[in-house]
Each structure stands twice: as structure tokens, then as C-alpha cells.
């Protein structure tokens, strides 16, 4: 359209250049010696093409030369990738950054239809699709292109409706490379997702505080305490500690008044929402990051373990009371080493408990009885033989020998074989029996 009125257009631009403060339609019409309607059409052409600006003062319209930066300057100095397309999707102009992405020379791009452009550097399929979807609408979207050397590159795409000097319409495509930002965001989301998967699947309760404010709680923490997420977020987590155990919280209260990185751990009872107490082992790790003090509260429910330990301790106490008060000596051997002996065995042998635990079984048995006793012990340790009885002589610490009568039995626990030997001191009976045998022998010789 502008090519139809080159002289008039040039004349108007020259007039406005000489009158930078602006001119009205009437003033321009007088200078051109044209009527106002014709002059108005020329000005509309210049306004549409972006070569003049218009300001209104009441009913009057004042025109000045446009102060906009030429597109060529934007193309040259912008760090973005810029491409100008006409209404037929032909490339009217393109900057070097875009050409570098496409691996094309300017002569191979300008004038070519984008839809049929063959680029050795990048697949423009997604760019073409975005233009087909919104060919001339102004807006911002995200675009992903496959680039030969670097793989996926992600851009913020802005489409700006554009008017050429001749009044024809087109679109300017501006691509801003946001690959690094997007990849960081993806990595952050992936890390957060992995953290949440871990936090929701561990068997420990997890609560995170930021500057003493609850910001995260996992399912397990809610299960242990019986409170909902909303209730836990709104409450002081240390209020869960049973009143009788609040003394353990004194260091934590001091930490709240004077926050500093560190590790604190304790065991206590927590009172659930339903009033039931659970015994928990709590670890609190605090760390400072920038202006935020983080506290990670990890809670392990050890109620069953504590109950089992208490039951085991009680059972062990009953066993020891029984073992220390029976009249027989008791020895327990595990994998051929003494692990327990009672008070009565020390009385019989003269060795202390500590001394017995450093000895081997054969250290007590007299040489005459050793082979028989070791054979019996080995058979028992196979755990296939029934309990066996024996009578033998043992060495005592004072050098004397004692005769014992006992029982031996072995049981297996995993890789450990435990052998239980009970011994009754029958030395007096053995000596009396031997004396009777000696008398009988003497009488038989007299005959």
C-alpha cells in the first residue's frame, strides 16, 4: 500500500521530522495541499506501519515520527532468538542467534517458508505446530526443541503481531532460552518427590519445623500420635510428651530460646489423642540454612521393643534367681565356651565365676574321665541325642577331686548350640561306696 504513495509518504515524514513537537491533520493537509480525508489516509498507513505516533488533545490529533527502536537493531543486539514471519509464514528476517540454532546461513533461511524449512541443527516441528495453533495471537508459551548437539532445549516463546512498512501483517517470534531454569525446576521437583516418597514410606515418624513452625509431617507421625495432619500442624509437637516425662524437654526448651545446630535424642512416652501412651525414641537434628533454622524430628515407636525387653529382663531375672538358688551346679556352654555358671558350681569346684568363664570344659575333667566326657559332650552338641546322665570326677582349684553326678542336654538356636550341664556333688557317697567296695575286697581275700 505504501508503495502506491511514495512521494506523499516521504513528504509527510519529512514534515514531521522538521516539526518534532508534532503536527495536526489540518497542518499536514495544508503543507501537502491535500484535503484532510486524503491526508488522513496517508497518516493511517504510517500509523499502522508503526512509523508515526499519535496523541489526542481533545478533538485534535497530533502526529509525530515514531521513536520506536528499529527492528533491525533489536535483531542485532538481543540475546534472544528472533524471527519475523509474514502472513504466509515466510521468514522476513531472522537474527544470528536463531540462525546458529538452526545451523543455517541467512540466505538459506530468509524468504523460506518455515513449514518447509530443513534445519540440520534443530527440529522445528514443535515451533511450526505452535504457530499453526496461534499464528498471530500475542502471548507467551513454553516450547521444547530437539537440538542436534545439546539435546532438548526449552524456550519461552513470545508471539508479537507485527505490521510491515507496506501495512502487511505478520508475526515476530521471540525465543528466550530457559533450559537451565526449567531443568533446575525439574530437578527440584524430582528431589521433592523422592523426599516425599521416602518420608511417607519410612517406618519412623518425621516432623519438620522451620523457625519453630511445623511445615511437614508424614503419615507415620500421625499414626504414632493419633492426630490428623491439620491438628499436628497447629500444635506444639513437644506437647505430645507425657507430663511425667517432660523433664527430658528442658534442653529443647533452651534450644528454642537460643537456636543452634546440633543433635539431641531422648526416650519418653507420648500421649496419643486417644489417651494411650506409646514409648518413643526421638532424634532431633537442627541446622541453619540462610535465615531459617530447620529442626528434623524423627520419632520411632519402640513400645513393643521396650515391652519385649522388659519381659526378657524379667524372664532372665527369674532364671538367675532359680539358677542361683538350686542345690546343683549349673554350667552353660555355647560353641565350646563357658557362658554361664552358677554360685553352686563355684562352691563345688572352688573356682570363681570369672575363672570358670576363662576355662575350657576339659580343664575341669580328670584325665581318666576326659575321653568319656568329651565323647558324651560331642554327641550331645549334635542336638540329635536325648538328654544323657553321667558320673565323673573333676579337678578342683585346691587340687582335690570331686565326684559329680549330672545331666547334659543341648539345643540349637540358629548358628549357636547351647549345652546345659547340671552337676550334683556326690563325692561323699562315692567315697563311702569305694570304702565298702574296698572292705568287701579285703574280706574276699581272707577267704
Coordinates of C-alpha atoms in Angstrom, one line a residue:
X1 CA 0.0 0.0 0.0
X2 CA 2.8 2.4 0.9
X3 CA 4.4 1.8 -2.5
X4 CA 1.4 3.5 -4.1
X5 CA 2.1 6.8 -2.4
X6 CA 5.9 7.0 -2.0
X7 CA 6.2 10.8 -2.6
X8 CA 3.3 11.7 -0.2
X9 CA 4.5 9.4 2.5
X10 CA 8.1 10.7 2.2
X11 CA 6.8 14.3 2.3
X12 CA 4.8 13.7 5.5
X13 CA 7.7 12.0 7.2
X14 CA 10.0 15.0 6.2
X15 CA 7.4 17.4 7.6
X16 CA 7.2 15.6 10.9
X17 CA 11.0 15.4 11.1
X18 CA 11.1 19.3 10.7
X19 CA 8.4 19.6 13.4
X20 CA 9.3 17.2 16.2
X21 CA 6.7 18.8 18.5
X22 CA 4.1 17.3 16.2
X23 CA 1.5 18.4 13.6
X24 CA -2.2 18.1 13.3
X25 CA -4.0 16.6 10.3
X26 CA -5.1 20.2 9.3
X27 CA -1.4 21.4 9.4
X28 CA -0.2 18.5 7.3
X29 CA -3.0 18.8 4.8
X30 CA -2.2 22.5 4.2
X31 CA 1.5 21.7 3.8
X32 CA 0.7 18.9 1.3
X33 CA -2.1 21.0 -0.4
X34 CA -4.4 18.0 0.0
X35 CA -7.7 17.7 1.7
X36 CA -8.0 16.3 5.2
X37 CA -9.6 13.0 4.2
X38 CA -6.7 12.1 1.8
X39 CA -4.1 13.2 4.3
X40 CA -5.8 11.1 6.9
X41 CA -5.5 8.0 4.8
X42 CA -1.7 8.6 4.4
X43 CA -1.4 9.1 8.2
X44 CA -3.4 5.9 8.8
X45 CA -0.9 4.0 6.6
X46 CA 2.0 5.4 8.5
X47 CA 0.3 4.7 11.9
X48 CA -0.4 1.1 11.0
X49 CA 3.1 0.5 9.8
X50 CA 4.4 1.9 13.1
X51 CA 6.3 4.9 11.5
X52 CA 4.3 7.6 13.3
X53 CA 2.8 8.0 16.7
X54 CA -0.5 9.8 17.5
X55 CA -1.6 11.8 20.6
X56 CA -5.0 13.3 21.1
X57 CA -5.7 16.7 22.6
X58 CA -9.4 17.0 23.0
X59 CA -10.8 16.6 19.5
X60 CA -7.4 17.2 17.8
X61 CA -5.0 14.5 16.8
X62 CA -1.3 15.3 16.7
X63 CA 1.2 13.2 14.8
X64 CA 4.9 12.7 15.4
X65 CA 7.6 10.5 14.0
X66 CA 7.7 7.2 15.8
X67 CA 10.5 6.9 18.4
X68 CA 10.5 3.1 18.4
X69 CA 13.7 1.2 18.1
X70 CA 14.1 -0.3 14.6
X71 CA 13.5 -4.0 14.4
X72 CA 17.0 -4.4 12.8
X73 CA 18.6 -3.0 16.0
X74 CA 16.6 -5.4 18.2
X75 CA 17.6 -8.3 16.0
X76 CA 21.3 -7.4 16.2
X77 CA 21.6 -6.7 19.9
X78 CA 19.1 -9.0 21.6
X79 CA 20.3 -12.2 23.3
X80 CA 17.0 -13.9 22.4
X81 CA 16.3 -15.8 19.3
X82 CA 14.1 -13.6 17.0
X83 CA 12.4 -14.5 13.7
X84 CA 10.0 -12.3 11.8
X85 CA 7.4 -14.1 9.6
X86 CA 5.0 -12.7 7.1
X87 CA 1.4 -13.8 6.9
X88 CA 2.4 -16.7 4.6
X89 CA 4.8 -18.0 7.3
X90 CA 7.8 -17.0 5.2
X91 CA 10.9 -15.7 7.1
X92 CA 11.1 -12.0 6.5
X93 CA 14.1 -11.5 8.9
X94 CA 16.0 -13.6 11.5
X95 CA 18.8 -12.8 13.9
X96 CA 22.2 -14.6 14.2
X97 CA 21.2 -16.4 17.4
X98 CA 18.3 -18.1 15.7
X99 CA 20.5 -18.9 12.6
X100 CA 23.1 -20.5 14.9
X101 CA 20.4 -22.7 16.5
X102 CA 19.2 -23.8 13.1
X103 CA 22.7 -24.2 11.7
X104 CA 21.7 -22.2 8.6
X105 CA 23.1 -19.3 6.7
X106 CA 20.9 -16.2 6.3
X107 CA 20.5 -16.8 2.6
X108 CA 19.2 -20.3 3.3
X109 CA 16.5 -19.0 5.8
X110 CA 15.2 -15.6 4.7
X111 CA 12.4 -15.9 2.2
X112 CA 11.8 -19.6 3.0
X113 CA 8.5 -20.9 4.4
X114 CA 9.1 -22.1 8.0
X115 CA 6.9 -25.1 7.5
X116 CA 9.2 -26.5 4.8
X117 CA 12.5 -25.3 6.3
X118 CA 15.1 -28.0 6.5
X119 CA 17.4 -27.4 9.5
X120 CA 20.4 -29.6 10.2
X121 CA 20.7 -28.1 13.7
X122 CA 17.2 -28.4 15.3
X123 CA 13.8 -30.0 14.7
X124 CA 11.4 -27.0 14.1
X125 CA 8.4 -29.3 14.1
X126 CA 7.2 -28.1 17.5
X127 CA 7.7 -24.4 16.5
X128 CA 5.6 -24.9 13.4
X129 CA 2.9 -26.6 15.4
X130 CA 2.8 -23.7 17.9
X131 CA 2.4 -21.2 15.0
X132 CA -0.4 -23.2 13.4
X133 CA -2.2 -23.2 16.8
X134 CA -1.8 -19.5 17.4
X135 CA -0.4 -17.9 14.2
X136 CA -1.0 -14.3 15.0
X137 CA -2.1 -14.0 18.6
X138 CA 0.1 -12.3 21.1
X139 CA 1.1 -14.5 24.1
X140 CA 3.8 -16.4 25.9
X141 CA 4.1 -20.2 25.9
X142 CA 6.8 -22.8 26.5
X143 CA 8.4 -24.6 23.6
X144 CA 10.7 -27.6 23.5
X145 CA 13.1 -28.1 20.6
X146 CA 15.4 -31.0 19.9
X147 CA 18.9 -29.6 19.1
X148 CA 21.5 -31.8 17.5
X149 CA 24.5 -31.2 19.8
X150 CA 22.8 -30.5 23.1
X151 CA 19.5 -32.5 23.0
X152 CA 16.4 -30.9 24.4
X153 CA 16.4 -27.1 24.7
X154 CA 13.5 -25.3 26.3
X155 CA 12.4 -21.8 25.3
X156 CA 9.8 -19.3 26.4
X157 CA 8.1 -18.4 23.2
X158 CA 6.5 -14.9 22.7
X159 CA 4.5 -14.2 19.6
X160 CA 4.0 -10.5 18.7
X161 CA 1.7 -9.3 15.9
X162 CA 3.8 -7.3 13.5
X163 CA 2.9 -4.7 10.8
X164 CA 5.4 -4.2 7.9
X165 CA 6.2 -0.9 6.2
X166 CA 3.7 -1.7 3.5
X167 CA 0.9 -2.3 6.0
X168 CA 1.0 -6.1 5.6
X169 CA 0.7 -8.1 8.8
X170 CA 3.0 -10.8 10.2
X171 CA 4.3 -12.1 13.5
X172 CA 7.6 -11.8 15.3
X173 CA 8.7 -14.9 17.2
X174 CA 11.0 -14.3 20.2
X175 CA 12.5 -17.3 21.9
X176 CA 14.2 -17.0 25.3
X177 CA 16.4 -19.9 26.3
X178 CA 15.2 -21.1 29.8
X179 CA 16.6 -24.6 29.6
X180 CA 18.7 -24.3 32.7
X181 CA 16.0 -22.8 34.7
X182 CA 13.5 -25.4 33.7
X183 CA 15.9 -28.3 34.3
X184 CA 16.6 -26.9 37.8
X185 CA 12.9 -26.7 38.4
X186 CA 12.5 -30.3 37.2
X187 CA 15.4 -31.5 39.4
X188 CA 13.9 -29.7 42.4
X189 CA 10.5 -31.3 41.8
X190 CA 12.1 -34.7 41.3
X191 CA 14.1 -34.3 44.6
X192 CA 11.0 -33.1 46.4
X193 CA 9.1 -36.1 45.0
X194 CA 11.8 -38.5 46.0
X195 CA 11.9 -36.9 49.5
X196 CA 8.1 -37.3 49.9
X197 CA 8.2 -40.9 48.7
X198 CA 11.0 -41.6 51.3
X199 CA 9.3 -39.7 54.0
X200 CA 5.9 -41.4 53.5
X201 CA 7.4 -44.9 53.4
X202 CA 9.8 -45.0 56.2
X203 CA 8.7 -46.6 59.5
X204 CA 9.7 -43.6 61.6
X205 CA 7.6 -40.5 62.2
X206 CA 9.0 -37.4 60.6
X207 CA 8.2 -33.8 61.5
X208 CA 10.0 -30.8 60.1
X209 CA 10.0 -27.3 61.7
X210 CA 11.2 -24.1 60.1
X211 CA 11.9 -21.4 62.7
X212 CA 9.9 -23.4 65.2
X213 CA 6.9 -23.7 62.9
X214 CA 5.6 -27.0 61.7
X215 CA 5.9 -27.3 57.9
X216 CA 5.9 -31.0 57.2
X217 CA 4.6 -34.2 58.9
X218 CA 4.4 -37.7 57.4
X219 CA 1.8 -40.4 57.8
X220 CA 3.8 -42.4 60.3
X221 CA 4.0 -39.5 62.7
X222 CA 0.2 -39.1 62.5
X223 CA -0.2 -42.9 63.1
X224 CA 2.0 -42.9 66.2
X225 CA 0.3 -39.9 67.8
X226 CA -3.3 -40.5 66.6
X227 CA -3.6 -36.9 65.5
X228 CA -4.6 -35.6 62.0
X229 CA -2.2 -33.6 59.8
X230 CA -4.2 -30.4 60.4
X231 CA -4.1 -30.9 64.2
X232 CA -0.3 -31.6 64.2
X233 CA 0.4 -28.6 62.1
X234 CA -1.5 -26.4 64.6
X235 CA 0.0 -27.8 67.8
X236 CA 3.3 -27.7 69.6
X237 CA 4.8 -31.2 68.9
X238 CA 6.5 -31.4 72.2
X239 CA 3.2 -31.1 74.0
X240 CA 2.7 -34.7 73.0
X241 CA 5.3 -35.8 75.6
X242 CA 3.5 -37.3 78.6
X243 CA 3.6 -35.0 81.7
X244 CA 5.7 -37.4 83.7
X245 CA 8.5 -37.3 81.1
X246 CA 8.5 -33.5 80.4
X247 CA 11.8 -33.2 82.3
X248 CA 13.6 -34.6 79.2
X249 CA 12.5 -31.5 77.2
X250 CA 14.5 -29.0 79.3
X251 CA 17.4 -28.9 76.8
X252 CA 14.9 -28.5 73.9
X253 CA 13.3 -25.5 75.6
X254 CA 16.8 -24.0 76.0
X255 CA 17.5 -24.7 72.3
X256 CA 14.3 -22.8 71.3
X257 CA 15.5 -19.7 73.2
X258 CA 19.0 -20.0 71.7
X259 CA 18.7 -21.8 68.4
X260 CA 21.9 -23.5 67.2
X261 CA 22.8 -26.6 65.0
X262 CA 23.2 -29.9 66.8
X263 CA 21.7 -33.3 67.6
X264 CA 19.5 -34.1 70.6
X265 CA 18.0 -37.5 71.4
X266 CA 15.8 -39.0 74.2
X267 CA 13.3 -41.6 75.1
X268 CA 9.9 -40.8 76.5
X269 CA 6.2 -41.6 76.5
X270 CA 3.9 -39.7 74.2
X271 CA 0.2 -39.4 75.0
X272 CA -1.8 -40.2 71.9
X273 CA -5.1 -38.4 71.1
X274 CA -7.0 -41.4 72.4
X275 CA -5.1 -41.2 75.7
X276 CA -3.0 -44.3 75.2
X277 CA 0.7 -43.9 75.9
X278 CA 3.4 -45.1 73.5
X279 CA 7.1 -45.3 74.2
X280 CA 9.2 -43.5 71.6
X281 CA 12.8 -42.8 70.8
X282 CA 13.2 -39.3 69.4
X283 CA 16.1 -37.8 67.5
X284 CA 16.1 -34.0 66.8
X285 CA 18.6 -32.6 64.3
X286 CA 18.9 -28.8 63.9
X287 CA 20.7 -26.9 61.2
X288 CA 20.8 -23.4 59.9
X289 CA 20.3 -22.5 56.3
X290 CA 20.4 -18.8 55.4
X291 CA 17.9 -17.2 57.8
X292 CA 16.0 -20.4 58.5
X293 CA 16.6 -22.8 61.4
X294 CA 15.4 -26.2 60.5
X295 CA 14.6 -28.9 63.0
X296 CA 14.1 -32.5 61.9
X297 CA 12.2 -34.5 64.5
X298 CA 12.4 -38.3 63.9
X299 CA 10.2 -40.4 66.1
X300 CA 10.5 -44.2 66.4
X301 CA 7.8 -46.2 68.2
X302 CA 9.6 -48.7 70.4
X303 CA 6.7 -49.6 72.6
X304 CA 6.8 -53.3 71.6
X305 CA 10.6 -53.5 71.8
X306 CA 10.5 -52.0 75.3
X307 CA 7.8 -54.4 76.3
X308 CA 9.8 -57.3 74.9
X309 CA 13.0 -56.1 76.6
X310 CA 11.1 -55.8 79.9
X311 CA 9.7 -59.3 79.5
X312 CA 13.1 -60.7 78.6
X313 CA 14.7 -58.9 81.5
X314 CA 12.0 -60.3 83.9
X315 CA 12.5 -63.8 82.4
X316 CA 16.2 -63.5 82.8
X317 CA 15.8 -62.4 86.4
X318 CA 13.6 -65.4 87.2
X319 CA 16.1 -67.7 85.5
X320 CA 19.0 -66.3 87.5
X321 CA 17.0 -66.5 90.8
X322 CA 16.3 -70.1 90.0
X323 CA 19.8 -70.9 88.9
X324 CA 21.5 -69.3 91.8
X325 CA 19.3 -71.0 94.4
X326 CA 19.2 -74.6 93.2
X327 CA 21.5 -77.1 95.0
X328 CA 23.0 -78.3 91.8
X329 CA 25.9 -76.7 89.9
X330 CA 24.8 -75.3 86.5
X331 CA 27.1 -74.8 83.6
X332 CA 26.0 -73.4 80.2
X333 CA 28.4 -73.8 77.2
X334 CA 27.9 -72.1 73.8
X335 CA 30.1 -73.2 70.9
X336 CA 32.5 -74.9 73.3
X337 CA 32.9 -71.8 75.6
X338 CA 31.6 -71.2 79.1
X339 CA 29.0 -68.5 79.1
X340 CA 27.3 -69.1 82.5
X341 CA 28.0 -70.8 85.7
X342 CA 26.0 -70.5 88.9
X343 CA 27.2 -70.0 92.5
X344 CA 26.8 -73.7 93.4
X345 CA 29.3 -74.7 90.7
X346 CA 31.9 -72.3 92.2
X347 CA 31.3 -73.9 95.6
X348 CA 31.8 -77.4 94.2
X349 CA 34.9 -76.6 92.1
X350 CA 36.5 -73.8 94.1
X351 CA 36.8 -71.6 91.0
X352 CA 35.2 -68.2 90.8
X353 CA 32.7 -67.3 88.1
X354 CA 35.3 -65.3 86.3
X355 CA 37.8 -68.1 86.4
X356 CA 35.3 -70.6 85.1
X357 CA 34.5 -68.4 82.1
X358 CA 38.1 -68.4 81.0
X359 CA 38.4 -72.2 81.1
X360 CA 37.6 -75.0 78.6
X361 CA 35.3 -77.8 79.7
X362 CA 38.2 -80.3 79.6
X363 CA 40.1 -78.2 82.2
X364 CA 37.8 -79.5 84.9
X365 CA 37.7 -83.2 83.9
X366 CA 40.3 -85.6 85.2
X367 CA 42.4 -87.4 82.6
X368 CA 40.8 -90.7 83.4
X369 CA 37.3 -89.4 82.6
X370 CA 38.3 -87.0 79.8
X371 CA 37.7 -89.2 76.8
X372 CA 34.4 -90.5 78.0
X373 CA 33.1 -87.0 78.9
X374 CA 34.3 -85.3 75.7
X375 CA 32.6 -88.1 73.6
X376 CA 29.4 -87.5 75.6
X377 CA 29.7 -83.8 75.1
X378 CA 30.2 -84.0 71.3
X379 CA 27.2 -86.4 70.9
X380 CA 25.0 -84.0 72.9
X381 CA 26.1 -81.0 70.8
X382 CA 24.8 -82.6 67.6
X383 CA 21.3 -81.9 69.1
X384 CA 20.1 -85.3 67.9
X385 CA 20.7 -87.2 71.1
X386 CA 18.3 -87.3 74.1
X387 CA 19.4 -85.8 77.4
X388 CA 22.1 -88.0 79.0
X389 CA 23.3 -88.7 82.5
X390 CA 26.9 -89.1 83.6
X391 CA 29.1 -89.7 86.7
X392 CA 32.6 -88.3 86.7
X393 CA 35.4 -86.9 88.7
X394 CA 36.5 -83.2 88.3
X395 CA 39.6 -81.2 89.3
X396 CA 39.1 -78.6 92.0
X397 CA 41.1 -75.5 92.5
X398 CA 42.6 -76.8 95.8
X399 CA 44.0 -79.8 94.0
X400 CA 41.4 -82.3 95.3
X401 CA 38.9 -84.3 93.2
X402 CA 35.2 -84.2 93.5
X403 CA 32.8 -86.8 92.2
X404 CA 29.7 -85.4 90.4
X405 CA 26.6 -86.8 89.0
X406 CA 24.9 -84.8 86.3
X407 CA 22.8 -84.4 83.2
X408 CA 23.7 -83.0 79.9
X409 CA 21.4 -81.6 77.1
X410 CA 22.0 -79.4 74.1
X411 CA 19.6 -77.2 72.0
X412 CA 20.3 -75.2 68.8
X413 CA 19.4 -71.5 68.3
X414 CA 20.3 -70.6 64.7
X415 CA 24.1 -71.0 64.5
X416 CA 24.5 -71.3 68.2
X417 CA 24.5 -74.6 70.1
X418 CA 23.8 -74.2 73.9
X419 CA 24.7 -77.1 76.2
X420 CA 23.2 -77.2 79.7
X421 CA 25.1 -79.3 82.3
X422 CA 23.7 -79.8 85.8
X423 CA 26.0 -81.3 88.4
X424 CA 25.3 -82.7 91.9
X425 CA 28.2 -83.2 94.3
X426 CA 28.2 -87.0 95.2
X427 CA 31.7 -87.2 96.5
X428 CA 30.7 -88.4 100.0
X429 CA 28.6 -91.1 98.5
X430 CA 31.3 -92.1 96.1
X431 CA 33.9 -92.3 98.8
X432 CA 31.6 -94.4 101.0
X433 CA 30.8 -96.6 98.1
X434 CA 34.5 -97.0 97.4
X435 CA 35.2 -97.8 101.1
X436 CA 32.5 -100.5 101.1
X437 CA 34.0 -102.0 97.9
X438 CA 37.4 -102.0 99.5
X439 CA 36.1 -103.8 102.6
X440 CA 34.4 -106.4 100.5
X441 CA 37.6 -106.9 98.6
X442 CA 39.6 -107.4 101.8
X443 CA 37.1 -109.9 103.1
X444 CA 37.2 -111.9 99.9
X445 CA 41.0 -112.1 100.1
X446 CA 40.8 -113.5 103.7
X447 CA 38.8 -116.4 102.4

